[in-house]
Coordinates of C-alpha atoms and ligand atoms in Angstrom, one line a residue:
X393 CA -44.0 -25.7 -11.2
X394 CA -46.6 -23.6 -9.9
X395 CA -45.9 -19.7 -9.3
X396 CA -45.2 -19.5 -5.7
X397 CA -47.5 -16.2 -3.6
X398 CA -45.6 -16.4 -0.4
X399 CA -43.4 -12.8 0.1
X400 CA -39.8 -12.5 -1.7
X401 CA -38.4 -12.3 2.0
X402 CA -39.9 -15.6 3.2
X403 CA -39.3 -16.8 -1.0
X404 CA -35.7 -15.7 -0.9
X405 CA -35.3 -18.1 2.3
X406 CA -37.3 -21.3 1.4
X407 CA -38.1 -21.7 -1.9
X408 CA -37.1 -25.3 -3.3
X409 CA -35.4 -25.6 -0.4
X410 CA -37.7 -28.5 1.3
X411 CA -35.6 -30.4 4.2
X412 CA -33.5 -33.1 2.3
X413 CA -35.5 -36.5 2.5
X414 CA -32.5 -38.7 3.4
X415 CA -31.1 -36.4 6.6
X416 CA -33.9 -33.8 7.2
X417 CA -30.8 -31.4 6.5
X418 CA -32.5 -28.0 6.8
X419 CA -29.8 -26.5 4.4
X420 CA -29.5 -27.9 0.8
X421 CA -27.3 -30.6 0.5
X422 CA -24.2 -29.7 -1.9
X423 CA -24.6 -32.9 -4.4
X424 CA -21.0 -33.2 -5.8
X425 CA -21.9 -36.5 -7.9
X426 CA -21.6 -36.2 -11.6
X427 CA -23.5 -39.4 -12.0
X428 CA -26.5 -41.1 -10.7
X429 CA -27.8 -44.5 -10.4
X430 CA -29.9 -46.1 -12.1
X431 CA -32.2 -49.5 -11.3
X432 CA -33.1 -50.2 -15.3
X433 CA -31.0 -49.2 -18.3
X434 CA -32.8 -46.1 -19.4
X435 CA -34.9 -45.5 -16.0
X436 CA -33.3 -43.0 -13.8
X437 CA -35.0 -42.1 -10.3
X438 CA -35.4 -38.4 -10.7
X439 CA -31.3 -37.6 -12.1
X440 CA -29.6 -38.7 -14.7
X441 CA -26.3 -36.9 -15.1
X442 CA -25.1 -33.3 -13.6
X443 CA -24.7 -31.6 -17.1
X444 CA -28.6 -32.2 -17.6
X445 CA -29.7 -31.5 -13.9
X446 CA -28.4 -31.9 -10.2
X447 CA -30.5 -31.5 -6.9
X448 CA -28.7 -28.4 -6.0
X449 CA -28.7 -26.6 -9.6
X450 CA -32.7 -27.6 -9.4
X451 CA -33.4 -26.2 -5.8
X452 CA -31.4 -22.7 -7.1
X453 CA -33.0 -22.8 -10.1
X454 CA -36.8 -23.5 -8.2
X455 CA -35.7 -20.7 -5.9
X456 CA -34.7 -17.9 -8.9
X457 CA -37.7 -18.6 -10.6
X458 CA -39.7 -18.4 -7.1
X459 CA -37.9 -14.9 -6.9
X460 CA -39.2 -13.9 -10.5
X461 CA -42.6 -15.3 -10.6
X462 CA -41.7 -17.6 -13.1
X463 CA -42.2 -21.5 -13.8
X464 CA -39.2 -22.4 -14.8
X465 CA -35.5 -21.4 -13.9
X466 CA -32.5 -22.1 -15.0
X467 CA -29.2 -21.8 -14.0
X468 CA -25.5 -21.5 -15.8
X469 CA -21.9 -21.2 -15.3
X470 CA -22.0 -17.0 -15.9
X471 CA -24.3 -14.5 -17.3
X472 CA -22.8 -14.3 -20.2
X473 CA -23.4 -18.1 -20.7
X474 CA -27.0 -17.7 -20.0
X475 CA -27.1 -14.6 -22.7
X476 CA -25.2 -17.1 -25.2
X477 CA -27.2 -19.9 -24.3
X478 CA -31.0 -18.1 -24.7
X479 CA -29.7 -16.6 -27.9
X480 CA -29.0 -20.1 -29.3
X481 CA -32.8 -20.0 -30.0
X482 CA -31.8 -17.8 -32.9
X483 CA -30.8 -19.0 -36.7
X484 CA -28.7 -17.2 -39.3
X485 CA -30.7 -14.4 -40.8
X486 CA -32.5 -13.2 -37.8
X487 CA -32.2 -10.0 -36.4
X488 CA -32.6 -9.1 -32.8
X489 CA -33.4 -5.3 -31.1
X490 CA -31.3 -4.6 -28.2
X491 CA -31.2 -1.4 -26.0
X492 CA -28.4 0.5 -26.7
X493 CA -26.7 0.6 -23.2
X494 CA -25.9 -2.7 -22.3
X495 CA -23.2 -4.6 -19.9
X496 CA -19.6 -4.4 -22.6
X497 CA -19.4 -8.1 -22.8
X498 CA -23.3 -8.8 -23.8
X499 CA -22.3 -5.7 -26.9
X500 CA -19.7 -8.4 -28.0
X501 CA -21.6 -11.3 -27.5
X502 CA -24.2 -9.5 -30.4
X503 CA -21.4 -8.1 -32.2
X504 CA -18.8 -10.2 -32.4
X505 CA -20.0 -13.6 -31.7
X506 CA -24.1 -13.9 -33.1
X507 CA -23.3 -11.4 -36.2
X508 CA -20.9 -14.1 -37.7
X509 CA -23.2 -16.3 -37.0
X510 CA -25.3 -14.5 -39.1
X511 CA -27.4 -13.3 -36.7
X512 CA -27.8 -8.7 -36.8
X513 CA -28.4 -6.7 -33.9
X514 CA -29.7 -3.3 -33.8
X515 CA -29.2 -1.0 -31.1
X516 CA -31.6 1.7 -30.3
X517 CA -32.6 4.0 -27.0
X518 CA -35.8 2.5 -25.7
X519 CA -36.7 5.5 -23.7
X520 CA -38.5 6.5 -26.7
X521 CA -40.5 3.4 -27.3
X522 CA -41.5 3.8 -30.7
X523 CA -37.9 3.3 -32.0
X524 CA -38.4 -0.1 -31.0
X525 CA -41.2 -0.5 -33.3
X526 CA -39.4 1.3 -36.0
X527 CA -36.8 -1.2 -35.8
X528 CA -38.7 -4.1 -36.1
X529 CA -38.5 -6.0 -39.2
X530 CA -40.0 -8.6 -41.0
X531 CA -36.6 -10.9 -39.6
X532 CA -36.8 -9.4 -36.2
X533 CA -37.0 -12.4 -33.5
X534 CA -35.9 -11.3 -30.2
X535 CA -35.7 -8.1 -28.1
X536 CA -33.2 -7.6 -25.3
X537 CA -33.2 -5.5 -23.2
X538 CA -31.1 -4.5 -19.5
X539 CA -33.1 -2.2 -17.2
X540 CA -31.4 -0.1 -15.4
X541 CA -28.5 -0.3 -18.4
X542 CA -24.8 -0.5 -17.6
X543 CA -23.2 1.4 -16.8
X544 CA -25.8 4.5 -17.6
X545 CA -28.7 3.7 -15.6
X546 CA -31.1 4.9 -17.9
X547 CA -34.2 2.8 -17.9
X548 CA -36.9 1.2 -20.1
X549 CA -40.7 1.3 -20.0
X550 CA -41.0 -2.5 -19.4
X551 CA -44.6 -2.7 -19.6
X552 CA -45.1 -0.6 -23.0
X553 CA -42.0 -2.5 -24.7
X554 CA -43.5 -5.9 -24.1
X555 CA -46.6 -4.7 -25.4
X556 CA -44.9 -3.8 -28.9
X557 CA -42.9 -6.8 -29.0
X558 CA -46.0 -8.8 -27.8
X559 CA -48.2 -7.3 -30.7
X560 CA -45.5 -8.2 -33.0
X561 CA -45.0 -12.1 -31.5
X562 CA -41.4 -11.6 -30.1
X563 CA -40.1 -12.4 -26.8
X564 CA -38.6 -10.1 -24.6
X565 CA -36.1 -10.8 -22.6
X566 CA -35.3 -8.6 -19.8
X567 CA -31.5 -8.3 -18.1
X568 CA -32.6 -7.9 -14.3
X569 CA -29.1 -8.2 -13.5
X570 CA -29.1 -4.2 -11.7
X571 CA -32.5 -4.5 -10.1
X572 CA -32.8 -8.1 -8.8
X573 CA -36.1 -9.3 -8.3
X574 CA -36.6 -7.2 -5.3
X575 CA -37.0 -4.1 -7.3
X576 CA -38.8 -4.7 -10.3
X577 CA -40.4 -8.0 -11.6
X578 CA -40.1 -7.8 -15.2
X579 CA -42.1 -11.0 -15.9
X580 CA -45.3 -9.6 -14.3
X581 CA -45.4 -6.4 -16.4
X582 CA -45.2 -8.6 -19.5
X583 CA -41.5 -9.3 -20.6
X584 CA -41.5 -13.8 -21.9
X585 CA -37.9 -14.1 -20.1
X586 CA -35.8 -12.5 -17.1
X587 CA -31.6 -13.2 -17.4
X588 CA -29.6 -12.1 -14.7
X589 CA -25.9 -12.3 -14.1
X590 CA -25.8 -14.0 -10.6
X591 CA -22.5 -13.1 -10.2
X592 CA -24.1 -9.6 -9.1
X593 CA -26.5 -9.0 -6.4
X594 CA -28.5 -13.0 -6.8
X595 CA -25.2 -14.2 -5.0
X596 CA -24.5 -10.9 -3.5
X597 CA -20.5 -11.8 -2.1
X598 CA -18.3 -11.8 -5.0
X599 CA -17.5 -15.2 -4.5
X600 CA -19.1 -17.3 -7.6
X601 CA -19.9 -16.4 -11.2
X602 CA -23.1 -17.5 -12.8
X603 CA -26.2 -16.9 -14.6
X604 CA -30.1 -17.2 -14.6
X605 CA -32.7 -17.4 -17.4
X606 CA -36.5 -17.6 -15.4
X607 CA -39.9 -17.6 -18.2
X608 CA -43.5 -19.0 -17.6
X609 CA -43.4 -19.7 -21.5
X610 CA -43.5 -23.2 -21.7
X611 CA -42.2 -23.7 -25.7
X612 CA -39.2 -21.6 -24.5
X613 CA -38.2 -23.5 -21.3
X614 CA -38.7 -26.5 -23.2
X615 CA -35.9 -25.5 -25.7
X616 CA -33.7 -23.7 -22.7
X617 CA -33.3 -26.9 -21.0
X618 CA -32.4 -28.5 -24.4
X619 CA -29.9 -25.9 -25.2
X620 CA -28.8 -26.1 -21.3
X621 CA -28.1 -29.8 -21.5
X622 CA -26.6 -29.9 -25.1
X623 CA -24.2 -27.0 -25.0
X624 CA -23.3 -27.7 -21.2
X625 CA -22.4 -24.3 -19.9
X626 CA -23.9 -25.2 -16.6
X627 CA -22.4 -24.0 -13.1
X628 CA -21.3 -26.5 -10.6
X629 CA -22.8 -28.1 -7.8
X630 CA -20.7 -25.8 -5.1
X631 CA -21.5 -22.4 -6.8
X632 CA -25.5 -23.6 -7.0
X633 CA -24.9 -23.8 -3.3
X634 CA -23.1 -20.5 -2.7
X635 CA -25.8 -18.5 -4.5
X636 CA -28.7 -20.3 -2.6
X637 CA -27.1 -19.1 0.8
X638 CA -26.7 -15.4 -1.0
X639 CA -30.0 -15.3 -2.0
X640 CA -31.3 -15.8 1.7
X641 CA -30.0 -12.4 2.4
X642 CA -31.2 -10.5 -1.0
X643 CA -34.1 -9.1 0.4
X644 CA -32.3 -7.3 3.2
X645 CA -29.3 -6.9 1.4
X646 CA -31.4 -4.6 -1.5
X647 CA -32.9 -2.8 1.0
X648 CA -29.7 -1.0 2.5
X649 CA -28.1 -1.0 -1.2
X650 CA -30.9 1.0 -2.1
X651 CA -30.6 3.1 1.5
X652 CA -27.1 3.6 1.1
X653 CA -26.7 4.5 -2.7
X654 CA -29.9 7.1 -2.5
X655 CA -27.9 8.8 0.1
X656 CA -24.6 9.2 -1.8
X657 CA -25.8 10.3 -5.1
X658 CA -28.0 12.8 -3.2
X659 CA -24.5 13.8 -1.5
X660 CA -22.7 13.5 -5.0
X661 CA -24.9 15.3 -6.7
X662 CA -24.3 18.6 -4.7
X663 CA -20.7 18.2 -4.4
X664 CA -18.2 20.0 -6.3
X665 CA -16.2 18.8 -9.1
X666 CA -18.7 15.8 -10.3
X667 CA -20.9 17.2 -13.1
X668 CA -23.8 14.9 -13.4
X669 CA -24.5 11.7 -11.4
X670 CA -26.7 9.0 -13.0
X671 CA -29.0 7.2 -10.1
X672 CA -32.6 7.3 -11.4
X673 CA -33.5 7.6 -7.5
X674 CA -32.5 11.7 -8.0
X675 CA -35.7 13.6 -9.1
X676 CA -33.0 15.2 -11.6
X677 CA -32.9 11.7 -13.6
X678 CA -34.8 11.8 -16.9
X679 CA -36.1 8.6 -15.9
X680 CA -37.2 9.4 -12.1
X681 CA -40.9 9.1 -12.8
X682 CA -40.7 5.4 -14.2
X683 CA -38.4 4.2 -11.5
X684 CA -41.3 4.9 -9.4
X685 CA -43.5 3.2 -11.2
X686 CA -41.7 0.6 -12.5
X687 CA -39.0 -0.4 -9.6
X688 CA -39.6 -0.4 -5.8
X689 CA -36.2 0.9 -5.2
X690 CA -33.9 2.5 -7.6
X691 CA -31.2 0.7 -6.6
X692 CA -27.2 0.2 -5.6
X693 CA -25.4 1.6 -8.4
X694 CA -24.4 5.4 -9.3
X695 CA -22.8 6.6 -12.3
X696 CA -21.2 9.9 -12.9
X697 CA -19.2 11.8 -14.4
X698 CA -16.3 14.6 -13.1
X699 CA -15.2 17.2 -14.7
X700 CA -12.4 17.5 -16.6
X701 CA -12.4 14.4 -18.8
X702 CA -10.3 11.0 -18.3
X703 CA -7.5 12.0 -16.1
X704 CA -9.6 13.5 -13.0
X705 CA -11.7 10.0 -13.1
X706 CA -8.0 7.9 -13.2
X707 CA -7.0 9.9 -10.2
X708 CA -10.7 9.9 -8.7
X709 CA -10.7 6.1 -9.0
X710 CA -6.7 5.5 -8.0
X711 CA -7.7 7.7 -4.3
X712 CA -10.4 5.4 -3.1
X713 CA -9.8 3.3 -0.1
X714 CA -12.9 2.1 1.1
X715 CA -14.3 1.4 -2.7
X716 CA -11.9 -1.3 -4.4
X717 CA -11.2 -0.6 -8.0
X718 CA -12.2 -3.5 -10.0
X719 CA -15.0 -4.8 -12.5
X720 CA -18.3 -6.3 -11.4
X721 CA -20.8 -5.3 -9.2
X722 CA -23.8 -6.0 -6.2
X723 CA -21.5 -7.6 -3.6
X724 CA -21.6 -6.4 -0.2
X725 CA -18.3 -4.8 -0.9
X726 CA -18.1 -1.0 -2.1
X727 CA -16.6 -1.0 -5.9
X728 CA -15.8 1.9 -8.4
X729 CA -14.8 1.0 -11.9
X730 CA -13.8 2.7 -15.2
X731 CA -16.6 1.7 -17.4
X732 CA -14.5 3.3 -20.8
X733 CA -11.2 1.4 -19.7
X734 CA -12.8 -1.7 -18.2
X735 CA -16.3 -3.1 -18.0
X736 CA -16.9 -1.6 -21.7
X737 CA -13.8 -1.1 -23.2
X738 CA -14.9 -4.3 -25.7
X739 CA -17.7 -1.5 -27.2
X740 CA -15.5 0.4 -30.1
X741 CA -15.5 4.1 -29.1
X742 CA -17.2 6.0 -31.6
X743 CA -20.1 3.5 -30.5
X744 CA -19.5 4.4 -26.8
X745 CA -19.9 7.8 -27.5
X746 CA -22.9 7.9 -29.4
X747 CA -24.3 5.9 -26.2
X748 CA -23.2 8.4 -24.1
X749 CA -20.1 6.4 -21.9
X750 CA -18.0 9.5 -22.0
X751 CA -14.7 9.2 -20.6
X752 CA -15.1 10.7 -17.5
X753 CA -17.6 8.5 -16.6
X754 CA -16.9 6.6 -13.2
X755 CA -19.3 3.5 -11.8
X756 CA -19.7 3.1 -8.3
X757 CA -21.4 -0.1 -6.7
X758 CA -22.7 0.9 -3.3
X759 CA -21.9 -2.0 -1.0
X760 CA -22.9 -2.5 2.7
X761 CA -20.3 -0.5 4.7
X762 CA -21.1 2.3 7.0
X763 CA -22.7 4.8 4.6
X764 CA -20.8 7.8 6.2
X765 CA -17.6 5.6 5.9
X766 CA -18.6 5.6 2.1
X767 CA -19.3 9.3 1.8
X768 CA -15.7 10.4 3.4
X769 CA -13.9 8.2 1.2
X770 CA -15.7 9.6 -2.1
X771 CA -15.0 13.3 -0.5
X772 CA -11.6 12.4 0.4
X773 CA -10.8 11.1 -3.4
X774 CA -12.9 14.0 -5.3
X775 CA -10.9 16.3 -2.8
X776 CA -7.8 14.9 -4.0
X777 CA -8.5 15.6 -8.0
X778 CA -9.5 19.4 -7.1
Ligands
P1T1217 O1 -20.0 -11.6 -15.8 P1 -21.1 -12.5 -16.2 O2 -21.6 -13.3 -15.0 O3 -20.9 -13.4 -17.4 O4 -22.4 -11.6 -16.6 C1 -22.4 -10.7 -17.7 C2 -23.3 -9.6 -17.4 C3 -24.6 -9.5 -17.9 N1 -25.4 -8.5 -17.7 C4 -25.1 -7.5 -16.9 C5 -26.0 -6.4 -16.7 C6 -23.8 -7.4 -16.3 O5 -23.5 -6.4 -15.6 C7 -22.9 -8.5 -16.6 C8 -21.5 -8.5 -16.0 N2 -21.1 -7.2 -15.7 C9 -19.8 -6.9 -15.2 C10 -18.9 -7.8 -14.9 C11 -19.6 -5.4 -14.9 O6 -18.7 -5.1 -14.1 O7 -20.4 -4.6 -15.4

């Protein structure tokens, strides 16, 4: 598959999405069958069997790696099954270096899943990028990475950390879940592979969960699709649909997200009672510098914290009309969440501290309602825990 130059909007549209030969339907066919023919034992026409590929899963997966830049995409049944299913590259007694702000249920998958498997994890903050080469060792065969993290938003030097690991033979793998494609590329400043959660902003209408692995390296795809096909943890015909017609909408989609959550955190971060918001779009971040360098937007989600620790941020989050209380993110529904209680209550706390996810700390995922709509229903709740 050759990288495709056409522009992400005209990309998110039409990429492996060629008029169906049998109908000239223009929008991809949803291909239900489990099964294909076949004329010859042994000789299929192009598909076998819907574990190991199906014409919608391929024209999703063609468009996602479109999207990324990549030559090869691949698709499964959640995020955390493409996670699981890249880290079956691993073997007992590797080690791994992960950021140390990442999505609650990707900590577990390292910590409770791949260390009994033998496989160790070491978490370090990779704003300072020469703790990643301090934590390489001789066993060291992966490095993960999210950027912007979850729920933090701090963010990671790309470029610089996939030099390190490059210098050193690893792949990096890179967690685009928070940025999409339309904000930061991470395969063209150097990372090997780019996962994202398509439950998030790929499919953009909380209505499916899935994954995405995209890489140009060829050894790697090669054992992806293996491990796709032999462990199975593919999404279903329907879903690859639903995330096709999201994507068609990304581009436009990230645009107001980005609009729309740079206004409110500029408006949050003035207002009284909220001690420090998180959006690396505020001059104020630590990070502001590389999200203009690194990211062409900085993107739909705002953390922050209130004051007066846990119970001001249950009442904050209890008063919101507009933004629905609940996990997830990137739809084009306002969210707000309790990262402590819920997205990363799987992360023990004494860890969670150290990271920084105090108590206090509220999530918001900026969604596509009238922005001032947004703002009056964040005033309205912050007024309410004064
Ligand atoms: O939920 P799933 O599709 O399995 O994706 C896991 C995942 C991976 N990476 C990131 C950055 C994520 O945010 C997630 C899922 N996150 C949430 C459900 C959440 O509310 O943060």
């Amino acid at each position: 598959m050759a990288v495709d130059s056409r522009s992400l909007d005209t990309l998110a549209i039409h990429a492996g999405q060629e008029p169906d030969p049998s109908h000239a339907a223009v929008m991809q066919p949803i291909v239900l069958s489990s099964t294909f023919a076949q004329a010859e034992p042994g000789v299929p026409k192009r598909f076998e069997y819907s574990r190991s590929g199906n014409p919608t899963r391929e024209a999703l997966e063609a468009c996602l790696a479109a999207l990324e830049g990549g030559r090869h995409g691949f698709a499964f049944g959640s995020g955390s099954a493409a996670t699981l299913t890249l880290l079956h590259t691993l073997r007992p007694g590797d080690h791994v270096i992960s950021g140390d702000d990442v999505y609650g249920g990707t900590f577990r998958l390292f910590d409770k899943v791949l260390k009994p498997m033998g496989v160790e994890t070491t978490f370090v903050d990779m704003r300072e990028v020469t703790r990643v080469e301090q934590a390489i060792t001789a066993k060291t065969r992966l490095v993960w990475m999210e950027t912007p993290t979850n729920p933090l938003l701090k963010l990671f030097d790309i470029r610089k950390i996939a030099a390190i690991a490059k210098g050193k033979g690893l792949p990096l793998v890179v967690d685009n879940t928070f940025a999409s494609p339309m904000l930061q590329r991470p395969l063209e400043l150097g990372a090997t592979v780019v996962m994202h959660s398509t439950t998030k902003y790929i499919n953009g209408h909380s209505d499916v969960v899935g994954g995405a692995l995209v890489t140009s390296d060829e050894t790697l795809a090669e054992r992806i699709r293996f491990l796709q096909n032999a462990i199975g943890a593919v999404p279903s015909p329907m879903d690859c649909y639903l995330v096709l017609r999201g994507l068609k909408t990304l581009p436009v989609r990230m645009r107001q997200h980005v609009k729309s959550a740079s206004d409110l955190a500029a408006r949050l971060a003035g207002a009284k009672g909220v001690r420090v918001v998180h959006y690396p779009g505020l001059p104020s971040h630590p990070d502001h510098a590389l999200c203009q360098a690194q990211m062409a937007g900085a993107g739909g989600m705002i953390s922050l914290e209130l004051d007066g620790g846990i119970e001001p941020s249950r009442r904050f989050l209890s008063a919101l009309r507009i933004f629905t209380l609940a996990e997830s993110l990137g739809g084009v529904e306002s969210l707000a969440e309790h990262p402590a209680i819920m997205t990363h209550a799987s992360i023990p706390p004494e860890v969670r501290r150290r990271v920084g996810i105090s108590d206090s700390l509220v999530r918001l995922s900026v969604g596509l309602e009238d922005v001032e709509d947004l703002w009056n229903d964040l005033e309205r709740a912050l007024a309410s825990v004064r």
